[in-house]
Coordinates of C-alpha atoms and ligand atoms in Angstrom, one line a residue:
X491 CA 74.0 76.3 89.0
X492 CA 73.1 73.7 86.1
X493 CA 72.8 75.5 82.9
X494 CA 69.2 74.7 82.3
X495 CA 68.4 75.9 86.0
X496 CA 70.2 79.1 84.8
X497 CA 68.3 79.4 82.1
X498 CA 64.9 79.1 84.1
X499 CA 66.6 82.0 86.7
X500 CA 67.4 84.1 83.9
X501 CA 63.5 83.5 81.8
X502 CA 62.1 84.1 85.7
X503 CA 64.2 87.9 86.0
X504 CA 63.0 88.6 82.8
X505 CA 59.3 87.9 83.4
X506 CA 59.8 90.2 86.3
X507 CA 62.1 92.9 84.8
X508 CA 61.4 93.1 81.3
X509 CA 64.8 91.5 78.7
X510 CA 66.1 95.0 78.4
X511 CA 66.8 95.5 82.3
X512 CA 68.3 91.7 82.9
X513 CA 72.1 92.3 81.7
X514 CA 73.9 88.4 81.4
X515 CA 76.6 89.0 78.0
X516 CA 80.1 89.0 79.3
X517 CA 80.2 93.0 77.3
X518 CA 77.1 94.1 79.3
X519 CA 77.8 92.9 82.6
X520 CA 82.1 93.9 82.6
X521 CA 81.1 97.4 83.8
X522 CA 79.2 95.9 86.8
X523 CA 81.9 93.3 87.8
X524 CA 85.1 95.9 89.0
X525 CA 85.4 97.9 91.8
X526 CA 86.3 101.7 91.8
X527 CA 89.8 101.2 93.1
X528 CA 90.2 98.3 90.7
X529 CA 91.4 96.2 93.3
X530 CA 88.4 93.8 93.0
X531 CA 86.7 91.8 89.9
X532 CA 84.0 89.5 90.4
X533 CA 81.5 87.7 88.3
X534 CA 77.8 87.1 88.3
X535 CA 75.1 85.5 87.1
X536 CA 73.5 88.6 85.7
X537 CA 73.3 92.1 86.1
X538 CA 69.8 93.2 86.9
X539 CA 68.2 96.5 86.7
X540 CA 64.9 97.0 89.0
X541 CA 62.6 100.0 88.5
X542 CA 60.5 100.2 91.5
X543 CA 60.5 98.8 95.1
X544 CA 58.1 96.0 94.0
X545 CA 60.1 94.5 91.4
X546 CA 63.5 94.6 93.7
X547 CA 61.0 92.5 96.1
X548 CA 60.4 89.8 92.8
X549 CA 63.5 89.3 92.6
X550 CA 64.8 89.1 96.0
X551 CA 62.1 86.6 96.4
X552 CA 63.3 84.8 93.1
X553 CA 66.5 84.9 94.4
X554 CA 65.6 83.5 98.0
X555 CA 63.9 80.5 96.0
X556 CA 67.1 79.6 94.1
X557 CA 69.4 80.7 96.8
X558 CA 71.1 82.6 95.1
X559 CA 72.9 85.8 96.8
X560 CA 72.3 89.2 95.6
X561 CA 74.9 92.1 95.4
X562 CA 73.3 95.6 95.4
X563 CA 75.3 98.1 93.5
X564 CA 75.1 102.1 93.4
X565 CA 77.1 103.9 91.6
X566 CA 80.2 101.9 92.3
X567 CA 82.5 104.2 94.1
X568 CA 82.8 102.3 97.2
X569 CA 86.6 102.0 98.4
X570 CA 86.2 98.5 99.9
X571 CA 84.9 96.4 97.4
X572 CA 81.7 96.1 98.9
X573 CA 79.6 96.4 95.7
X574 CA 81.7 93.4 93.9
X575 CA 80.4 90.0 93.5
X576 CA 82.5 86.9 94.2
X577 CA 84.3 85.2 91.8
X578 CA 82.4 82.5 91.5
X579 CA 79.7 83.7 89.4
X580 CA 76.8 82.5 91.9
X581 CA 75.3 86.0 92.8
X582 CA 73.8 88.7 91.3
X583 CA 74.7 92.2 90.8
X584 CA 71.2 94.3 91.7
X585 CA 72.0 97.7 90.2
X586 CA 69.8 100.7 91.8
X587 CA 70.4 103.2 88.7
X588 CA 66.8 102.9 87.4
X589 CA 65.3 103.8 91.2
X590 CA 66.4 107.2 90.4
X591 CA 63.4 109.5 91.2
X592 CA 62.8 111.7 93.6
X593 CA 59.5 110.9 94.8
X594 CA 58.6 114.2 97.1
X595 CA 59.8 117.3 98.2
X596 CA 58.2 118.9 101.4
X597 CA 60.2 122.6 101.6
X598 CA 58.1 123.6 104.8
X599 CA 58.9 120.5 106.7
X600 CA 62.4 120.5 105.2
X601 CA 62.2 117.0 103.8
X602 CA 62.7 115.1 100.4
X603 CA 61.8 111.2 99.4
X604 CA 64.4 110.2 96.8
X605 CA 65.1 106.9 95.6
X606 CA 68.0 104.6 96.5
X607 CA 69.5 105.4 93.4
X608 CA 69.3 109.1 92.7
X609 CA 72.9 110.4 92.6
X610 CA 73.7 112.4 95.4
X611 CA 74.7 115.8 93.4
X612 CA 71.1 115.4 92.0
X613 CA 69.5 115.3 95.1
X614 CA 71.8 118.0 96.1
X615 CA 70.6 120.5 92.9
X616 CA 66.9 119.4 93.4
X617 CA 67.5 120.6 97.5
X618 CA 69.1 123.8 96.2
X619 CA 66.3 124.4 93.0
X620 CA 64.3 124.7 96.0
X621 CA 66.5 127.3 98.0
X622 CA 67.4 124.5 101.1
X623 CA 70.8 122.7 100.9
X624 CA 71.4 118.9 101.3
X625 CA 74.6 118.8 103.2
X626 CA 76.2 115.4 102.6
X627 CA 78.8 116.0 100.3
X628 CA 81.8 114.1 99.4
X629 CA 84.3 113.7 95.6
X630 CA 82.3 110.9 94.3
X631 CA 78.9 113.1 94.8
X632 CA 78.3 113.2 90.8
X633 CA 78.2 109.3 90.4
X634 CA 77.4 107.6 94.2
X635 CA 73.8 107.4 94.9
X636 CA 71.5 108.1 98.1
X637 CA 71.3 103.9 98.4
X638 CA 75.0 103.6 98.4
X639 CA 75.7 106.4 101.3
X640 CA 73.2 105.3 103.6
X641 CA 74.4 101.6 103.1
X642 CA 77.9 103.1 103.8
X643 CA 77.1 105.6 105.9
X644 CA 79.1 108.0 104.3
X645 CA 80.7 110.9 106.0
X646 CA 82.0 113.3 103.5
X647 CA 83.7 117.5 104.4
X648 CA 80.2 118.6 106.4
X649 CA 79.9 115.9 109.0
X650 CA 81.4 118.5 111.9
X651 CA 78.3 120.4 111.4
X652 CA 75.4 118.2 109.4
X653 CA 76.5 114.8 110.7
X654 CA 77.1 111.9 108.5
X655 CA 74.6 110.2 106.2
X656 CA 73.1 108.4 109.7
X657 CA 72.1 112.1 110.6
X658 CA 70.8 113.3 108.0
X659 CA 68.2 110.7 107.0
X660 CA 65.0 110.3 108.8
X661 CA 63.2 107.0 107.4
X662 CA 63.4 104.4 104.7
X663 CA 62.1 102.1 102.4
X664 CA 63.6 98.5 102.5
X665 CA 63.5 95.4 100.5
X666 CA 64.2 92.7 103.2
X667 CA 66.0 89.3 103.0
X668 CA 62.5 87.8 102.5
X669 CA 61.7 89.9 99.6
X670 CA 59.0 92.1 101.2
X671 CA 59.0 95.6 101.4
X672 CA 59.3 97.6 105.0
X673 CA 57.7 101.1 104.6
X674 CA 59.7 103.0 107.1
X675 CA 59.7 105.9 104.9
X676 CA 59.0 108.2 108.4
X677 CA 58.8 111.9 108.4
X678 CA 58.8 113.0 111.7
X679 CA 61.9 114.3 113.8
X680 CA 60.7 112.5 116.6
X681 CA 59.3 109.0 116.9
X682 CA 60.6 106.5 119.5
X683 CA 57.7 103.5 118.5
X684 CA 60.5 100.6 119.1
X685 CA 63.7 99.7 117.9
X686 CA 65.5 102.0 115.2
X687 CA 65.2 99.6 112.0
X688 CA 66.1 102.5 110.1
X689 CA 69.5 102.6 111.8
X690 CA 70.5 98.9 111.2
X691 CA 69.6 98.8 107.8
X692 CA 71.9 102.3 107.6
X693 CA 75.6 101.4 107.6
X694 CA 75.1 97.5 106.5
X695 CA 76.6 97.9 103.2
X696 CA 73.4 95.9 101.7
X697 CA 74.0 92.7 103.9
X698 CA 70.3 93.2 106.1
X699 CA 68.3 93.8 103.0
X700 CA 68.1 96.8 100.1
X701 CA 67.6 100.2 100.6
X702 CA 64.7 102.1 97.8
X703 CA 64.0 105.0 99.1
X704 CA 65.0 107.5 101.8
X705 CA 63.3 110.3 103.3
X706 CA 66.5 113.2 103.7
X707 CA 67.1 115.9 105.8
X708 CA 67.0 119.2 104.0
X709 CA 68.4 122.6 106.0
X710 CA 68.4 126.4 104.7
X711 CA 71.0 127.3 102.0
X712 CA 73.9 129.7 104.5
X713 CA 73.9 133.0 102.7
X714 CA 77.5 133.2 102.2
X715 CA 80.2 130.6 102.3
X716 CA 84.1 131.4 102.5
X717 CA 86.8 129.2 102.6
X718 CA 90.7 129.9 103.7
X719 CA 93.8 127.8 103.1
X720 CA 95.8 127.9 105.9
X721 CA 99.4 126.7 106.5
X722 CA 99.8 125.5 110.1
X723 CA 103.1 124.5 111.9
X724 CA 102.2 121.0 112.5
X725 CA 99.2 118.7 113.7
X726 CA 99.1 120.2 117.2
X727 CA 98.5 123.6 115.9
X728 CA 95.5 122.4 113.4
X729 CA 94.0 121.3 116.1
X730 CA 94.7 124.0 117.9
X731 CA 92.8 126.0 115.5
X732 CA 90.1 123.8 115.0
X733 CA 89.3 124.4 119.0
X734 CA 89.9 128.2 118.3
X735 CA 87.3 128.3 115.0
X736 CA 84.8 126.0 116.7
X737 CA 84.7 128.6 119.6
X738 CA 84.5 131.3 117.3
X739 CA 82.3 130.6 114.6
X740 CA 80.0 127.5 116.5
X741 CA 77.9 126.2 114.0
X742 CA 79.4 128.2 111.1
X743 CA 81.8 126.3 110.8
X744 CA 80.9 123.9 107.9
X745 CA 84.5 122.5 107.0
X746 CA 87.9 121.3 108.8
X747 CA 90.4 119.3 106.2
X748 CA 93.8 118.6 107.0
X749 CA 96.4 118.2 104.0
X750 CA 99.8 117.5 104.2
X751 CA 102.0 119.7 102.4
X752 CA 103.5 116.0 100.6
X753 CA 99.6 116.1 99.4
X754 CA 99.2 119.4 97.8
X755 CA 102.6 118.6 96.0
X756 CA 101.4 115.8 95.0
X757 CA 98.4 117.6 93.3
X758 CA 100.5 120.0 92.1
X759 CA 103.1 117.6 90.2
X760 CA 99.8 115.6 88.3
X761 CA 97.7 118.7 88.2
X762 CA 99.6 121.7 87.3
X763 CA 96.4 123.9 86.3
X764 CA 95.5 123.3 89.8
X765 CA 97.5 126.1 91.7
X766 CA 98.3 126.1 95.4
X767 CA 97.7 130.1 96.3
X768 CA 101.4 130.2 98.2
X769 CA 104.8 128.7 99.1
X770 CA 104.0 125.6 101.2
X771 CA 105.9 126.9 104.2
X772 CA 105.3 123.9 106.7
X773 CA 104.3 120.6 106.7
X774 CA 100.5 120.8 107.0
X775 CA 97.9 122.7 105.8
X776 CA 93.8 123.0 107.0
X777 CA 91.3 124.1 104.3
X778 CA 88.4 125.3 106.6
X779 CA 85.1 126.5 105.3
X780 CA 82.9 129.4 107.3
X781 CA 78.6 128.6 106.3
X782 CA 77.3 132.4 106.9
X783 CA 73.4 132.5 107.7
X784 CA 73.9 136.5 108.1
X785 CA 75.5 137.5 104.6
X786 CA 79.3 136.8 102.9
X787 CA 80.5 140.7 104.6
X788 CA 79.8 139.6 108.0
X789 CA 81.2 135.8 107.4
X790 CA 84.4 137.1 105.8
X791 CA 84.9 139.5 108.9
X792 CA 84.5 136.6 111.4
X793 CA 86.6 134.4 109.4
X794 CA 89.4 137.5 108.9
X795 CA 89.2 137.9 113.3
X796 CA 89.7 134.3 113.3
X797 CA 92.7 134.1 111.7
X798 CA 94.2 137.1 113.1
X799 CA 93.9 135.3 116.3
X800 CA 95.5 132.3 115.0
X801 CA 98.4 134.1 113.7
X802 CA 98.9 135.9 117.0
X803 CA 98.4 132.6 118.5
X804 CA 101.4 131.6 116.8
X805 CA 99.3 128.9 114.9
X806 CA 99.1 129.5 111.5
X807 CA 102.3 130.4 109.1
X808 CA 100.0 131.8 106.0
X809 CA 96.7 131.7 104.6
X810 CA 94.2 132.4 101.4
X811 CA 90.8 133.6 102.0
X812 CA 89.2 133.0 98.6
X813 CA 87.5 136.0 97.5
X814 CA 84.7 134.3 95.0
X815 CA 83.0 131.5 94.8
X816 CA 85.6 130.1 91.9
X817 CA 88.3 130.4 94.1
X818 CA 86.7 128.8 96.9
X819 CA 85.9 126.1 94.3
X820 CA 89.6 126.0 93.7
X821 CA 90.7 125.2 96.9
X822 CA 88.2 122.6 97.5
X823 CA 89.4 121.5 94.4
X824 CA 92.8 120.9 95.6
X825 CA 91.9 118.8 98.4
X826 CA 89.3 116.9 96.5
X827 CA 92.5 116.1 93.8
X828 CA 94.6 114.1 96.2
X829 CA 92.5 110.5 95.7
X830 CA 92.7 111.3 92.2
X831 CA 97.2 112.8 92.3
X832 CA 98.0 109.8 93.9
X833 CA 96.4 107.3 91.5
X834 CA 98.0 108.8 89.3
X835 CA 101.2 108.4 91.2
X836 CA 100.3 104.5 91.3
X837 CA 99.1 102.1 93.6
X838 CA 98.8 103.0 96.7
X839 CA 97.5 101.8 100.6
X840 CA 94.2 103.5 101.5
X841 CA 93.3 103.7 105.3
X842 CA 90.7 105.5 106.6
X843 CA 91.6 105.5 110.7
X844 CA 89.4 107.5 112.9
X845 CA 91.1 108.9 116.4
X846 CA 90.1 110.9 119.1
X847 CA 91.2 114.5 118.9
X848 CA 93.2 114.2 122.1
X849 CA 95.3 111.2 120.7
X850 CA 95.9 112.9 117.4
X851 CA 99.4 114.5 117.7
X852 CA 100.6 111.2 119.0
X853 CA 98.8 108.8 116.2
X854 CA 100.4 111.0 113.5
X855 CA 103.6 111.1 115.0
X856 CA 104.2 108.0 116.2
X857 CA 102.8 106.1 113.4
X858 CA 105.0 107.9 110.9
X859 CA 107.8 106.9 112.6
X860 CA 106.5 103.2 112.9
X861 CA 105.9 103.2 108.9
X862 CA 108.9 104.9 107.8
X863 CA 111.0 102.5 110.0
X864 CA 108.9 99.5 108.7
X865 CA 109.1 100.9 105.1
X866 CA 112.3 102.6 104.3
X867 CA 111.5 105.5 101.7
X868 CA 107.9 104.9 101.8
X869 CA 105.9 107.7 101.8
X870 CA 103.3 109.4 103.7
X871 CA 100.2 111.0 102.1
X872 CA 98.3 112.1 105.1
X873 CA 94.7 114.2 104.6
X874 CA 91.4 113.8 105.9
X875 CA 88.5 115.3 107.7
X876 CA 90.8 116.7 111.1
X877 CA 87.4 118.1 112.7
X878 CA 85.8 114.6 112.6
X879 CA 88.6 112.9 113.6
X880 CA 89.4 111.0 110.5
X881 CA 92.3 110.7 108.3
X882 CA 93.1 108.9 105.4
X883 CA 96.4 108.2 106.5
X884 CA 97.6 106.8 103.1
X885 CA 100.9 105.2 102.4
X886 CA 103.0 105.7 98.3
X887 CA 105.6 103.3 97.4
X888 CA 109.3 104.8 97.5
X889 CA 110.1 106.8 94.5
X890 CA 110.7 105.0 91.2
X891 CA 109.9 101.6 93.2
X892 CA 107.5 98.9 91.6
X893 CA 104.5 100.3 93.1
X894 CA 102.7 96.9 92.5
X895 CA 105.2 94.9 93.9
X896 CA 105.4 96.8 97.0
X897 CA 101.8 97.0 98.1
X898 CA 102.2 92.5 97.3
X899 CA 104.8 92.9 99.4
X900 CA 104.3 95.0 102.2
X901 CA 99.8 95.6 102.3
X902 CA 99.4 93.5 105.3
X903 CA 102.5 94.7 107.1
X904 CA 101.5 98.4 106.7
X905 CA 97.6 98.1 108.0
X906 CA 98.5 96.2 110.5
X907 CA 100.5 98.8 111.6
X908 CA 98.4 101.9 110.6
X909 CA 95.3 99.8 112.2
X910 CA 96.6 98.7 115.2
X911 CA 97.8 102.1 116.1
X912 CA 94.8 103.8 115.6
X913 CA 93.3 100.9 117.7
X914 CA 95.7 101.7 120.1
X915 CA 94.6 105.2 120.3
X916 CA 90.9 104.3 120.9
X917 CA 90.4 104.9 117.3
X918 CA 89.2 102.9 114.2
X919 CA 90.0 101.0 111.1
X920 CA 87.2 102.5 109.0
X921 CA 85.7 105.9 109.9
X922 CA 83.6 106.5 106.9
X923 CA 84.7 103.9 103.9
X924 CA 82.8 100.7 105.8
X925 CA 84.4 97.1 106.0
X926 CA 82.7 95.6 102.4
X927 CA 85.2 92.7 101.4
X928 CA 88.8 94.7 102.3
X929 CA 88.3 95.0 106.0
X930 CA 86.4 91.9 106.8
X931 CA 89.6 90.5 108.7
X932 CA 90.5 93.9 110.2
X933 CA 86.6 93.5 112.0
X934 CA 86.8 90.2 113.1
X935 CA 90.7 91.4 114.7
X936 CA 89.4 95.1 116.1
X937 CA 86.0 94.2 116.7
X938 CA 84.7 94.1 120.6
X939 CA 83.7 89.6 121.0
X940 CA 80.1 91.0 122.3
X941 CA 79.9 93.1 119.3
X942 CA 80.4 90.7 116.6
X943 CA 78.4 88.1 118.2
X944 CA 75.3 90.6 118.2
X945 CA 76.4 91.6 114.2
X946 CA 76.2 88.1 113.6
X947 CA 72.6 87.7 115.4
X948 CA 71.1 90.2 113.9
X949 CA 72.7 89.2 110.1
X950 CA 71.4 85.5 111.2
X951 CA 67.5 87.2 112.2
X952 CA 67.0 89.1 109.4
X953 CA 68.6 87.3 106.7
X954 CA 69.5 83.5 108.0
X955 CA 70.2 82.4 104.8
X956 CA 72.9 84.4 103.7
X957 CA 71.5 85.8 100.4
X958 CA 71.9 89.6 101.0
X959 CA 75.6 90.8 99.9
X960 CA 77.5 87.7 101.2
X961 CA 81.1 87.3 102.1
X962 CA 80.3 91.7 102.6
X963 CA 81.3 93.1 106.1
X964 CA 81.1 89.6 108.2
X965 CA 83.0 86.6 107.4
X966 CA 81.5 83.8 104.1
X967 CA 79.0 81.8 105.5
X968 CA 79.8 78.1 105.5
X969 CA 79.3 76.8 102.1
X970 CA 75.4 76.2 101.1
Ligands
FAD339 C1 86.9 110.1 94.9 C2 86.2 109.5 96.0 C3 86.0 110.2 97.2 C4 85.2 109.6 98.3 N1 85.1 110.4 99.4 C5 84.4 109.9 100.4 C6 84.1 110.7 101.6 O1 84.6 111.8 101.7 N2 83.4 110.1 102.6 C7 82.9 108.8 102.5 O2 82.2 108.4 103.4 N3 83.1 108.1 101.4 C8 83.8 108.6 100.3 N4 84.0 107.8 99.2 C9 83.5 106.4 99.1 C10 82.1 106.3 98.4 O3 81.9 107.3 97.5 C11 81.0 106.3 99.4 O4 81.1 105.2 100.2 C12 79.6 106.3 98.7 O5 78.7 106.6 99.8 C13 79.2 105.0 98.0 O6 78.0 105.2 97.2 P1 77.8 104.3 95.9 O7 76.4 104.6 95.4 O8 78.9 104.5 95.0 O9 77.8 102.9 96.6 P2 78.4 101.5 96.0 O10 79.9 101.6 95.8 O11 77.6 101.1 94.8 O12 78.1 100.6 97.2 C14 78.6 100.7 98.4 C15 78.1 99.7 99.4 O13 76.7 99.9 99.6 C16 75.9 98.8 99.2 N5 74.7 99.4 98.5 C17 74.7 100.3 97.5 N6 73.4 100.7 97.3 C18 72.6 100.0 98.1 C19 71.2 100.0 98.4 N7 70.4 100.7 97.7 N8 70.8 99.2 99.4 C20 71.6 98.4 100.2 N9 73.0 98.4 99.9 C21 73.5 99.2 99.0 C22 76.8 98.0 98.2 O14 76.4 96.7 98.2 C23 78.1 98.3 98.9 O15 78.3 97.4 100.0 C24 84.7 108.3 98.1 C25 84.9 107.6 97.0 C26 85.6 108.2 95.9 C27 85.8 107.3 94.7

């Protein structure tokens, strides 16, 4: 873009937007620019800052008149970079922090209206000020935003019993390529009048158009929650137990993580404070979480019979029942430190493979095997949402190697393995993190022809020109 044509874009956002809420110094805009992982920095045009559903529609129109792309951006914690410009400085970053209110909140029908930007802990508290519980939760919940999990379609540690975001989200409010606003903001639990728009617009990591405003599922607060660590012999026997506690407690059972016992250490070496409740005696350990309706005596007794069967069972080697709600915190605690031990431990290669549960044993086995012979001393760090079928089967550079140097070296190798196995399984390359800019090749590999051909028809109908996220989830369109 010519300078004085920038300068007409930029006077144009600010009629629209006010100065304050149009960001273009290099200082103002850096925060906006760098992915969460720090893997991606691009630049832009300018950073704007929209506070209501009409004046995201002004500037997508603006935007659609210059043809100029626009990025939305929640609260940044995507793992795929799919909140990043390009490095051309040709787009804009549309921020969502200042659509932050929660319009409505219906307890009888079990319903709230927040906007795209409300942070998902918020909408979380404002559920629970209430006495009802919104169930999505995940370790980014204090800074990601409603807009930013529907467009990812976030899972998160209560999918096995709340669904993913998809589930729990009953209509919308979109700003579409064209820059007008779709009012599917429905409330009802049933309504079949046409094609779902609500569930394309969910999942497309901002490429069909910008989420403002959801209308969320809301459910009763459980009475009592309890949470065990258990140490189990190996995979088989998680899932083992996961058959047993899903029999047992049915819909109580809110929470099914797998750690390996390399994982907890790993928390342990960078978090001291953070104390593991015994010996690691195996190799894997489940942290599994019991929602009570009927009261925290009766949910520790079910839990207490579970386990008991498990041990006799010969499936479980130890366990913790936490006894308060701080220690329950404390073992979600651990699991939620992992991300965090192993950035500390340095780079490392994120994957986020779904499987199905009767191909898991031989994903995790064989795989290992594949990487380890692939990558001498490399190491596994292997956790994930076991009930759902996800793992985050992550992969640490050899001790004392150059961490950065090994992931320039040996990325591509290592997915490709780690993908095509779980491809070979029947599984996935991205259960829950979405394809934004890092997968984008593993789609176009994985993905079914018939499948991407209909991606690209409905990314050509509803936005032909290419302005919503580009270069996001589908390959760069040619060049304007
Ligand atoms: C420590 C940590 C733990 C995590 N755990 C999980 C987990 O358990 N499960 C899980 O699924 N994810 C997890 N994530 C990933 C991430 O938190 C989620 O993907 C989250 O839903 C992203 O929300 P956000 O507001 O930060 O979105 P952003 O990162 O800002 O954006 C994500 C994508 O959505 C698009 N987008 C954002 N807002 C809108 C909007 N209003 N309209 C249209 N498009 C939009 C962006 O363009 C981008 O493509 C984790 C991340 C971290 C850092």
């Amino acid at each position: 873009m010519l300078s004085d044509e920038r300068r007409r874009f930029l006077d144009a956002l600010r009629a629209i937007l006010g100065a304050a809420h149009v960001l273009h110094q290099p200082q103002d805009v850096a925060p906006y620019l760098t992915d969460w992982r720090k893997r991606y920095t691009g630049q832009a045009l300018a950073v704007v800052l929209p506070g209501d559903a009409a004046q995201v529609a002004a500037v997508v129109q603006l935007c659609a008149l210059h043809g100029i792309g626009v990025v939305p951006q929640g609260g940044n914690t995507g793992l795929v970079g799919g909140a990043t410009p390009n490095g051309r400085g040709e787009q804009i970053v549309l921020s969502t922090r200042r659509l932050n209110r929660i319009r409505a909140i219906d307890p009888a029908g079990g319903v709230l209206i927040a906007e795209a930007g409300c942070v998902l802990a918020e909408v979380q508290q404002t559920a629970a000020s209430e006495g009802l519980l919104f169930p999505l939760s995940l370790a980014a919940e204090g800074s990601c935003t409603i807009g930013g999990n529907l467009s990812t379609n976030a899972g998160g540690t209560a999918v096995l019993r709340y669904g993913n975001a998809r589930d729990l989200c009953l209509g919308l409010e979109v700003v579409t390529a064209q820059g007008e606003v779709l009012d599917a903001l429905n409330l009802l639990r049933k309504n079949n009048a046409g094609y779902s728009l609500r569930d394309l617009y969910i999942g497309a990591e901002g490429t069909l158009g910008i989420i403002t405003a959801a209308a969320l599922k809301l459910f009763p607060q459980p009475a009592a929650q309890i949470t065990a660590l258990v140490a189990v012999h190996d995979v088989a026997a998680a899932i083992a137990l996961l058959t047993l506690a899903q029999g047992r407690l049915g819909c109580s059972l809110t929470g099914f993580e797998l750690m390996s016992a390399h994982s907890l250490q790993l928390v342990q070496h960078h978090f001291p404070q953070l104390a593991v409740p015994f010996e690691l005696p195996s190799a894997w350990c489940v942290l599994l979480e019991s929602s009570e309706a009927e009261g925290e005596p009766q949910g520790r007794a079910r839990l207490e019979a579970l386990l008991e069967a498990a041990l006799d069972a010969g499936l479980i080697v130890n366990a913790a029942v936490a006894q308060s709600l701080a220690q329950s915190r404390a073992l979600w605690h651990l699991r939620e430190s992992i991300p965090l031990a192993q950035a500390q431990e340095g780079l490392n290669i994120k994957h986020d493979i779904g499987v199905p549960m009767s191909r898991m044993v031989a994903f995790v086995e064989s795989t290992a095997e594949l990487v380890t012979q692939a990558l001498p001393g490399a190491r596994l760090v292997v956790f994930g949402h076991l009930g759902d079928g996800n793992l985050h089967y992550n992969v640490q550079a050899p001790q004392g190697a150059d961490a950065a140097r090994f992931l320039a070296d040996h990325q591509a190798l290592c997915n490709r393995i780690v993908h095509d196995a779980a491809v070979a399984c029947g599984g996935t390359f991205s259960a829950e993190h979405g394809v934004g800019q890092l997968k984008r090749d593993d789609l176009q590999r994985y993905g079914h022809p018939v499948a991407l051909a209909q991606m690209r028809a409905v990314k050509q109908a509803l936005d032909p020109r290419d302005l919503m996220n580009p270069g996001k989830l589908l390959p760069d369109a040619p060049p304007r």
